[in-house]
JSON list of C-alpha atoms in Angstrom, two decimals:
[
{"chain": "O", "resi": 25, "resn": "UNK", "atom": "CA", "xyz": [0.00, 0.00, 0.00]},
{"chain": "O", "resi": 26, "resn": "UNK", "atom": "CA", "xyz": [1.26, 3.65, -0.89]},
{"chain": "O", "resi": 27, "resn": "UNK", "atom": "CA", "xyz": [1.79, 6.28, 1.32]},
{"chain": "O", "resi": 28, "resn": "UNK", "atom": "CA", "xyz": [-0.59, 9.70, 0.49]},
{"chain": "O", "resi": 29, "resn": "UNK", "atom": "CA", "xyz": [2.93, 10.84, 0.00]},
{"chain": "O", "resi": 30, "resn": "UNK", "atom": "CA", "xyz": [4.49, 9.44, -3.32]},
{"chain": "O", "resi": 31, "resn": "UNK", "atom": "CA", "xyz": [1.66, 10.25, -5.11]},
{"chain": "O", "resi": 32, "resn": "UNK", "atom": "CA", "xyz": [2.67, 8.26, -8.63]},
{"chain": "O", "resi": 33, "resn": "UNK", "atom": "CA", "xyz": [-0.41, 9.32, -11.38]},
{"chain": "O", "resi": 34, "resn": "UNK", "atom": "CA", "xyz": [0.48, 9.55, -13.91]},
{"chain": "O", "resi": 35, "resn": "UNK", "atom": "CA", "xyz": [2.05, 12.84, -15.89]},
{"chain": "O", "resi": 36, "resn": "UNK", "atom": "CA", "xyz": [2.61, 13.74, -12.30]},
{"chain": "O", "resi": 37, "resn": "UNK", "atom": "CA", "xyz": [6.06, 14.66, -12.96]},
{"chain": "O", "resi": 38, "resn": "UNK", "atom": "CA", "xyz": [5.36, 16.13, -16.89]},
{"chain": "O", "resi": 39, "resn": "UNK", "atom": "CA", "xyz": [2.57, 18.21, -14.73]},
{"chain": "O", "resi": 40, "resn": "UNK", "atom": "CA", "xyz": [4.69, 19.59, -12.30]},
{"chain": "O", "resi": 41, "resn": "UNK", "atom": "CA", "xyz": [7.41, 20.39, -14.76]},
{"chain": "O", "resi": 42, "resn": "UNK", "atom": "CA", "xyz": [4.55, 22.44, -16.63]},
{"chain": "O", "resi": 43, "resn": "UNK", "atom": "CA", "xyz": [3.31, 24.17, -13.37]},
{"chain": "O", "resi": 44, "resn": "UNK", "atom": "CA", "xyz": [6.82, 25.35, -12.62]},
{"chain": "O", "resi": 45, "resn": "UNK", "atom": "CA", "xyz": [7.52, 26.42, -15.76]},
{"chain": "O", "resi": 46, "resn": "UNK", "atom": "CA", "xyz": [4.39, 28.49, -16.17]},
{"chain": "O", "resi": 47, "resn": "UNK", "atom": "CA", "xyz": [4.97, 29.73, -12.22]},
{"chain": "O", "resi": 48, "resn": "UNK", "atom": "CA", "xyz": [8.47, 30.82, -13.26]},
{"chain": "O", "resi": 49, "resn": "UNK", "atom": "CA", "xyz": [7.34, 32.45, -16.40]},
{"chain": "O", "resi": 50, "resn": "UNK", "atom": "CA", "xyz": [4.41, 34.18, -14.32]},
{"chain": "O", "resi": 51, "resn": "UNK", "atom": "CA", "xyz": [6.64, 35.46, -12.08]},
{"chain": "O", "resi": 52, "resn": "UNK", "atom": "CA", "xyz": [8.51, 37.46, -14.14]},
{"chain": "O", "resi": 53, "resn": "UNK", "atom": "CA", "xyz": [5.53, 38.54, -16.11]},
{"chain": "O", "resi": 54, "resn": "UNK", "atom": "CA", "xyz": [4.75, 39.91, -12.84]},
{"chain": "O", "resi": 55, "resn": "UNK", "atom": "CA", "xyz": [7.75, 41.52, -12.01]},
{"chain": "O", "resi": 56, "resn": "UNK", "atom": "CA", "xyz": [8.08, 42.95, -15.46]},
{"chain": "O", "resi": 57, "resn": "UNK", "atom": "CA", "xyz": [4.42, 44.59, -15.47]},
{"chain": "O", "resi": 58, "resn": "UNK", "atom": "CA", "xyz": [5.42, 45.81, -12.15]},
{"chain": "O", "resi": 59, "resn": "UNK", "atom": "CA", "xyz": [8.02, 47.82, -12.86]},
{"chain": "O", "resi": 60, "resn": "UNK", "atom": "CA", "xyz": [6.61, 48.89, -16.06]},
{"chain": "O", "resi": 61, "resn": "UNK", "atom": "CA", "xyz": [3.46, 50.64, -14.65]},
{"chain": "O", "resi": 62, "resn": "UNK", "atom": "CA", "xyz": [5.59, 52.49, -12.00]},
{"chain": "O", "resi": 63, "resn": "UNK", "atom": "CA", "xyz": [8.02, 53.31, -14.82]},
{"chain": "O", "resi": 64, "resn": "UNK", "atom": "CA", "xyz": [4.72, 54.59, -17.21]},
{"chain": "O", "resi": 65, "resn": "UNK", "atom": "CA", "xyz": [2.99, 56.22, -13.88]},
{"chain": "O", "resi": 66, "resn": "UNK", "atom": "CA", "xyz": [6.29, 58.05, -12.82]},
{"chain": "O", "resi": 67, "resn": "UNK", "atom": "CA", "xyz": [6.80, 59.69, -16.00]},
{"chain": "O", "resi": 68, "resn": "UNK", "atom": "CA", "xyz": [3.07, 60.63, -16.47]},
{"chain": "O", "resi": 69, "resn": "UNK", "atom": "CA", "xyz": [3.36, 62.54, -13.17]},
{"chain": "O", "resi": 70, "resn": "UNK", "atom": "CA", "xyz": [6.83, 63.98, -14.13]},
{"chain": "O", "resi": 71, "resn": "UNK", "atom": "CA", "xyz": [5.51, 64.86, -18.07]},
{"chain": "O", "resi": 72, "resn": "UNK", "atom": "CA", "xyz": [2.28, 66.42, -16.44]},
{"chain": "O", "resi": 73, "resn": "UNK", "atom": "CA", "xyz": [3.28, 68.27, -13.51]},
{"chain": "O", "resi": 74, "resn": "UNK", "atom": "CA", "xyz": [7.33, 69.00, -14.65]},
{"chain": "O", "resi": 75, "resn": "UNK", "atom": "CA", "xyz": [6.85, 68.79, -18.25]},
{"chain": "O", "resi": 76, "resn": "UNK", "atom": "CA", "xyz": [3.67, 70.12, -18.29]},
{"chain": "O", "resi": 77, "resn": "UNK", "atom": "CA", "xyz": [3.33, 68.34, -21.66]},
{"chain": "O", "resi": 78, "resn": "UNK", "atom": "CA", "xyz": [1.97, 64.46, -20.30]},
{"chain": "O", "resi": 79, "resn": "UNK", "atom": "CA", "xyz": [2.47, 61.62, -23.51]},
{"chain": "O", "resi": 80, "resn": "UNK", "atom": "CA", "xyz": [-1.70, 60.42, -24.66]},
{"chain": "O", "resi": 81, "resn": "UNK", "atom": "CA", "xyz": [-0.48, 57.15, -24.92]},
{"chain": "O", "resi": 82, "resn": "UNK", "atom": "CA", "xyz": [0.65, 56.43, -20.76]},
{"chain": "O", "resi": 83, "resn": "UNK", "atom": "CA", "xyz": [-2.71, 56.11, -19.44]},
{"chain": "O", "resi": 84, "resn": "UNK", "atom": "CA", "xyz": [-3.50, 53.21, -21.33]},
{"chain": "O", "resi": 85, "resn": "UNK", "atom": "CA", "xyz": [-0.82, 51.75, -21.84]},
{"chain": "O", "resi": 86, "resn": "UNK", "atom": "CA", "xyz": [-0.52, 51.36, -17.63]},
{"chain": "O", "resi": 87, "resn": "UNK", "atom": "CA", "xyz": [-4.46, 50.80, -17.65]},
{"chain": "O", "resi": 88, "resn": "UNK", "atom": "CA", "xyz": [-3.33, 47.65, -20.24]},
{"chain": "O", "resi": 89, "resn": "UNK", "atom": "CA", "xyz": [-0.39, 46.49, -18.07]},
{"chain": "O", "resi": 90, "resn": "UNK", "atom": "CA", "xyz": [-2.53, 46.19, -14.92]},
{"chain": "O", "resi": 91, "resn": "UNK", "atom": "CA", "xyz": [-5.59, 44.76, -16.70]},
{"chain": "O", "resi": 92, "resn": "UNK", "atom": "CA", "xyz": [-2.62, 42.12, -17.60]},
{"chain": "O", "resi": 93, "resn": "UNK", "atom": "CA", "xyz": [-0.79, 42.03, -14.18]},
{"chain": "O", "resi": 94, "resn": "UNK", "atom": "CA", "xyz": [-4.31, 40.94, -12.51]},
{"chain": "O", "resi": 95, "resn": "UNK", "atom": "CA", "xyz": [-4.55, 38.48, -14.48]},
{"chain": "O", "resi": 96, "resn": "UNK", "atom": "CA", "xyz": [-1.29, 36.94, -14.80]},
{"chain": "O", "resi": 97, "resn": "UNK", "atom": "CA", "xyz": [-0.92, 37.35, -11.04]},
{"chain": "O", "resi": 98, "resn": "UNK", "atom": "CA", "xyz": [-4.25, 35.81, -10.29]},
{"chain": "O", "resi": 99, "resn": "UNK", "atom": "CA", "xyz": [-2.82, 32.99, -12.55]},
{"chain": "O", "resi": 100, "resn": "UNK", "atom": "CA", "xyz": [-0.22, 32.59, -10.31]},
{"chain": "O", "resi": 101, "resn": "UNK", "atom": "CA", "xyz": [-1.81, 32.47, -7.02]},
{"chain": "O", "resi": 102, "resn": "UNK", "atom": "CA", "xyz": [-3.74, 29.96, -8.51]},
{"chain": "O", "resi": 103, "resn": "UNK", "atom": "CA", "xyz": [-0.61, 27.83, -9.14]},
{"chain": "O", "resi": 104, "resn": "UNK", "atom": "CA", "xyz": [1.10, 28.24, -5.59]},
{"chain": "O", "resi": 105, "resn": "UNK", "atom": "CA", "xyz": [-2.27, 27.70, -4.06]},
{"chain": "O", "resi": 106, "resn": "UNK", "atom": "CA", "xyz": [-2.15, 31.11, -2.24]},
{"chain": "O", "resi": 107, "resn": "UNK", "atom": "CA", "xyz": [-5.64, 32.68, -2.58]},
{"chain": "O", "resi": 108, "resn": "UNK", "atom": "CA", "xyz": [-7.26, 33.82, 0.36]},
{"chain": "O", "resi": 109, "resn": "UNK", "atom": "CA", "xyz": [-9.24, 30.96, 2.37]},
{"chain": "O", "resi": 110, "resn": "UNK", "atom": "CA", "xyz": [-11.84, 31.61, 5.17]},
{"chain": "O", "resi": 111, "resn": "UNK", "atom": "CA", "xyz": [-11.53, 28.97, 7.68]},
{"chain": "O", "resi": 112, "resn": "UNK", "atom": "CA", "xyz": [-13.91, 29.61, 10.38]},
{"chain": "O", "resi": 113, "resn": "UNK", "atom": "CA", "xyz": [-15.99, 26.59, 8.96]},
{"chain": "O", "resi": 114, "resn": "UNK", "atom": "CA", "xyz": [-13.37, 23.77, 8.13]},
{"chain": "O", "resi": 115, "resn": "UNK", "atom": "CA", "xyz": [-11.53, 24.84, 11.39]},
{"chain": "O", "resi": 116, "resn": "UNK", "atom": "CA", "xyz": [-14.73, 23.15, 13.55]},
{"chain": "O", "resi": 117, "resn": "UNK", "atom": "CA", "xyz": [-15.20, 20.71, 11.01]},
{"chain": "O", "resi": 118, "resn": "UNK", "atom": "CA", "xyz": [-11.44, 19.16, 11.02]},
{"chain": "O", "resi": 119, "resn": "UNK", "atom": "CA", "xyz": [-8.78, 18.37, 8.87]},
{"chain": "O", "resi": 120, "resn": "UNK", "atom": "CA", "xyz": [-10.85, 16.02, 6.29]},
{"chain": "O", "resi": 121, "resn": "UNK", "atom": "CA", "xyz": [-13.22, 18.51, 5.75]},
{"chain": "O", "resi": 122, "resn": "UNK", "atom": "CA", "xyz": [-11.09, 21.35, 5.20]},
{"chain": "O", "resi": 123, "resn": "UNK", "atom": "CA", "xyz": [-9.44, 18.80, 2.58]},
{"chain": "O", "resi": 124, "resn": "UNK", "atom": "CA", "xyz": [-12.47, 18.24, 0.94]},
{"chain": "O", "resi": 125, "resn": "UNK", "atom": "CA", "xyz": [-13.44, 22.36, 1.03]},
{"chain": "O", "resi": 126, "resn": "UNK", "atom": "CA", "xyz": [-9.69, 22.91, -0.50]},
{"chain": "O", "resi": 127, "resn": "UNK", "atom": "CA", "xyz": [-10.23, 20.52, -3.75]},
{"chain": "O", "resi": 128, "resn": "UNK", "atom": "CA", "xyz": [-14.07, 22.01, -3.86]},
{"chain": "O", "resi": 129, "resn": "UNK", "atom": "CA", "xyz": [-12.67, 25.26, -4.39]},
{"chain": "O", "resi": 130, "resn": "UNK", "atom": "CA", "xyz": [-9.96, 23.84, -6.63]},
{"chain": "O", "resi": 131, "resn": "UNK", "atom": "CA", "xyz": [-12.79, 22.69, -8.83]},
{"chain": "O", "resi": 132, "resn": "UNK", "atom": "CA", "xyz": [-14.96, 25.63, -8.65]},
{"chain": "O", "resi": 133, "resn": "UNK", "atom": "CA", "xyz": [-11.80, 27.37, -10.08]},
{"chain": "O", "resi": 134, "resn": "UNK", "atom": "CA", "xyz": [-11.23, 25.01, -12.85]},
{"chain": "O", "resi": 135, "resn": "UNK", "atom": "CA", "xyz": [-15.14, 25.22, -13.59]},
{"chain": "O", "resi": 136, "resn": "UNK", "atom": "CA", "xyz": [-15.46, 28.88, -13.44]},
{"chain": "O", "resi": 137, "resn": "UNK", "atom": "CA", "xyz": [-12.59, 29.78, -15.59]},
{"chain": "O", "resi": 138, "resn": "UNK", "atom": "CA", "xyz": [-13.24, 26.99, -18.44]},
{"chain": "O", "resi": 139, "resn": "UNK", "atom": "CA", "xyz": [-16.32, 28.54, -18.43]},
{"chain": "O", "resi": 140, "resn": "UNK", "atom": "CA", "xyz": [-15.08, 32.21, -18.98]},
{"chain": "O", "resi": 141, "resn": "UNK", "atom": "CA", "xyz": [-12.41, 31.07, -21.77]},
{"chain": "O", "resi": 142, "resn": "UNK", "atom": "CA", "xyz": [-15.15, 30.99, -24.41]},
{"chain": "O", "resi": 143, "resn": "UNK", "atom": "CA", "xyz": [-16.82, 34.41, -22.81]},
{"chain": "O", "resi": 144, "resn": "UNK", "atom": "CA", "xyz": [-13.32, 35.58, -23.54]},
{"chain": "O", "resi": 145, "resn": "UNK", "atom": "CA", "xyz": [-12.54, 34.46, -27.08]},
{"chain": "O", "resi": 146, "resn": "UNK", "atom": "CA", "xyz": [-15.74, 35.82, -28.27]},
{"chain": "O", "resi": 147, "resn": "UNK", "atom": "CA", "xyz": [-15.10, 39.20, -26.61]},
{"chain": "O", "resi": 148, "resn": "UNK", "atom": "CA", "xyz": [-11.06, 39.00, -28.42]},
{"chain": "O", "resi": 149, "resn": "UNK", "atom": "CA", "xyz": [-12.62, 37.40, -31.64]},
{"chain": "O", "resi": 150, "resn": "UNK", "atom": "CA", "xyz": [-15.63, 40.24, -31.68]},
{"chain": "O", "resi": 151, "resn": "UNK", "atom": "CA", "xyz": [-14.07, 43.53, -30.19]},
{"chain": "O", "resi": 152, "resn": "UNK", "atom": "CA", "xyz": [-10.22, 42.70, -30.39]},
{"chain": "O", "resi": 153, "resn": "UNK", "atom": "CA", "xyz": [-9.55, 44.63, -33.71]},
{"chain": "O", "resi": 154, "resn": "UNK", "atom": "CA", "xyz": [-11.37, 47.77, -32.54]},
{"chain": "O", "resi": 155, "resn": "UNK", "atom": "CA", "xyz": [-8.85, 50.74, -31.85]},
{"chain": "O", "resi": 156, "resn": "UNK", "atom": "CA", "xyz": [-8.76, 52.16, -28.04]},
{"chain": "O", "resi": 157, "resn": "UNK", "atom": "CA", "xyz": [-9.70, 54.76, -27.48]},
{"chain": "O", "resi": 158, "resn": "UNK", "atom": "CA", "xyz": [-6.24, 56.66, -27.65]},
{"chain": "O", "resi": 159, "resn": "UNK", "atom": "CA", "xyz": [-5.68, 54.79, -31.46]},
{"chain": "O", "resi": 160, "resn": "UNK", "atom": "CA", "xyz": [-2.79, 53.66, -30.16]},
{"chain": "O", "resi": 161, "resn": "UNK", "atom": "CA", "xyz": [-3.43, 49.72, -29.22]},
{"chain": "O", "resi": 162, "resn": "UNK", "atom": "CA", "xyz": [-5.91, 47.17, -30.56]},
{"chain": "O", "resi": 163, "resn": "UNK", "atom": "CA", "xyz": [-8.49, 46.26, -28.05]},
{"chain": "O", "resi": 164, "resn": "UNK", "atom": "CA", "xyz": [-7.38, 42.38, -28.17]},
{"chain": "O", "resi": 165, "resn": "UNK", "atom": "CA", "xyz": [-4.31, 43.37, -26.10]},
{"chain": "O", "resi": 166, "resn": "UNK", "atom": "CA", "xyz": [-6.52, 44.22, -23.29]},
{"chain": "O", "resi": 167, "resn": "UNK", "atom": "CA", "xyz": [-8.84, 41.42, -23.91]},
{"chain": "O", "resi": 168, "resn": "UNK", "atom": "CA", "xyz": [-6.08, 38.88, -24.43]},
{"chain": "O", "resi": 169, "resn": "UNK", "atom": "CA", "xyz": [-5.59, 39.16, -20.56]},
{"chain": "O", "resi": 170, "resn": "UNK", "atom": "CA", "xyz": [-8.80, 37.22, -19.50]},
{"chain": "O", "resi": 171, "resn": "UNK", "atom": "CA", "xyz": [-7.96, 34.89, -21.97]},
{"chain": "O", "resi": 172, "resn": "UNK", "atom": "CA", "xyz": [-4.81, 33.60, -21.33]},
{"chain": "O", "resi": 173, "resn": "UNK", "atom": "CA", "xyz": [-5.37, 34.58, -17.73]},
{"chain": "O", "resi": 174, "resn": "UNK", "atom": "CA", "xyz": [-8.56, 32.61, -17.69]},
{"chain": "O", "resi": 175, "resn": "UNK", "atom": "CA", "xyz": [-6.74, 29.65, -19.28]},
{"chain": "O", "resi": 176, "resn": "UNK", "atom": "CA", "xyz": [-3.74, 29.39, -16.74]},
{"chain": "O", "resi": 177, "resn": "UNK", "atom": "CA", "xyz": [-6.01, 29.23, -13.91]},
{"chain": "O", "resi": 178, "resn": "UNK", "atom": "CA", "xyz": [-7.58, 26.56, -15.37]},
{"chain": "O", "resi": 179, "resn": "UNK", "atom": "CA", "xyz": [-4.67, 24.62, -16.58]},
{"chain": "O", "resi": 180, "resn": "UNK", "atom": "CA", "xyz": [-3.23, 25.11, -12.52]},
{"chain": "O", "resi": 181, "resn": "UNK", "atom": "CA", "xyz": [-6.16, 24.59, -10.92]},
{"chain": "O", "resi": 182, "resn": "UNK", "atom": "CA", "xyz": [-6.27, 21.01, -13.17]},
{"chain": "O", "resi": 183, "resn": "UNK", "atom": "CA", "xyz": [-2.65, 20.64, -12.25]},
{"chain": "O", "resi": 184, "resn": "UNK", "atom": "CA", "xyz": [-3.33, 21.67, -8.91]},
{"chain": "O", "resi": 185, "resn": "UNK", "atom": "CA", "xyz": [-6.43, 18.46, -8.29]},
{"chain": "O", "resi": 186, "resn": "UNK", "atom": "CA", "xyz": [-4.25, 15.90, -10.01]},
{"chain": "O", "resi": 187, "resn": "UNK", "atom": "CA", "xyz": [-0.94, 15.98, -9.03]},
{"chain": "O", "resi": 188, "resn": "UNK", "atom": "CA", "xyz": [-0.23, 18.58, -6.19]},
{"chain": "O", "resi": 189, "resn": "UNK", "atom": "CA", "xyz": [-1.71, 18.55, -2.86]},
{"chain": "O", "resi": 190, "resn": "UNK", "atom": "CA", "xyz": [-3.51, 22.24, -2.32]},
{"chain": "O", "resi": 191, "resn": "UNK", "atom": "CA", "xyz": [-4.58, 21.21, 1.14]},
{"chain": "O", "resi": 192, "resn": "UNK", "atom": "CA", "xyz": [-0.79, 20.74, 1.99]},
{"chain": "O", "resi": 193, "resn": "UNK", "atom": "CA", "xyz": [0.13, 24.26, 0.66]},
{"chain": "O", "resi": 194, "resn": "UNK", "atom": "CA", "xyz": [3.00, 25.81, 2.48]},
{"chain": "O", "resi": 195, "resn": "UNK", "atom": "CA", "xyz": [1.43, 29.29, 1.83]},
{"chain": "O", "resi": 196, "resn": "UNK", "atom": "CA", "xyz": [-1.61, 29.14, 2.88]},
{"chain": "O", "resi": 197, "resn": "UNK", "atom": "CA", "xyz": [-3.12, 32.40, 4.27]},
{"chain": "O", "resi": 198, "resn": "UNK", "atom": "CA", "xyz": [-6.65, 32.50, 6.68]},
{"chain": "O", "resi": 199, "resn": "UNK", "atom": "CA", "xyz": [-8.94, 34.52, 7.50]}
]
């Protein structure tokens, strides 16, 4: 008989592989958008109140990049298992119920965001060559986001039920 602790489905180690590449990748998505939107904030402040001349283009171009960096960062919560939990329930109920609340939500994730993927191709394949407002970008790279973001959260949470353990997750935060 196995221990709960060699888990051995299989793809479990192609599936992990994939999670940490995407998590990696995510990261510095993250990171990246980060520092871009201070870098595209800063200098509107410094072009409007210095300059007094401020660039059209910043405002969206931030507005994109966080549209993006929610997205790609809710992606990646998803992966690492670190989305807020309220215990108050599974805490009186013990530890096999708060396992089976952990893959519930899990599953509600996978099921809610397979279910937005389509809601989010028709909204790329529809509005996504539409101009902004500015001219400057195509309205599918702001509706690319939910998309792909939409997507990774479903391909983690899947990862996520079959081969990791979210009830075991190191991070875990309660409220």
């Amino acid at each position: 008989m196995r221990s709960d602790n060699s888990r051995t489905l299989p793809g479990h180690r192609a599936g992990r592989l994939v999670a940490d590449v995407l998590e990696r990748i995510e990261e510095l998505a993250s990171g990246v958008l980060i520092v871009g939107i201070f870098g595209l904030v800063f200098g509107q402040v410094i072009f409007r109140y210095v300059l007094d001349s401020p660039p059209f283009w910043i405002e969206e171009v931030a507005r994109t990049g966080m549209v993006w960096l929610t997205f790609i960062a809710a992606a990646m919560v998803t992966s690492k298992v670190l989305h807020l939990v309220m215990t108050m329930i599974t805490d009186r109920l013990g530890q096999r119920a708060s396992i089976v609340f952990t893959y519930f939500g899990e599953l509600t994730i996978l099921v809610t965001s397979v279910a937005l993927v389509p809601a989010a191709w028709h909204l790329v394949s529809t509005l996504g060559g539409v101009s902004s407002s500015t001219g400057l970008l195509p309205r599918s790279a702001l509706f690319l986001a939910p998309l792909i973001g939409f997507g990774l959260m479903a391909l983690h949470s899947f990862i996520n039920i079959l081969w990791k353990k979210p009830h075991e997750a190191p991070g875990e935060v309660a409220l």
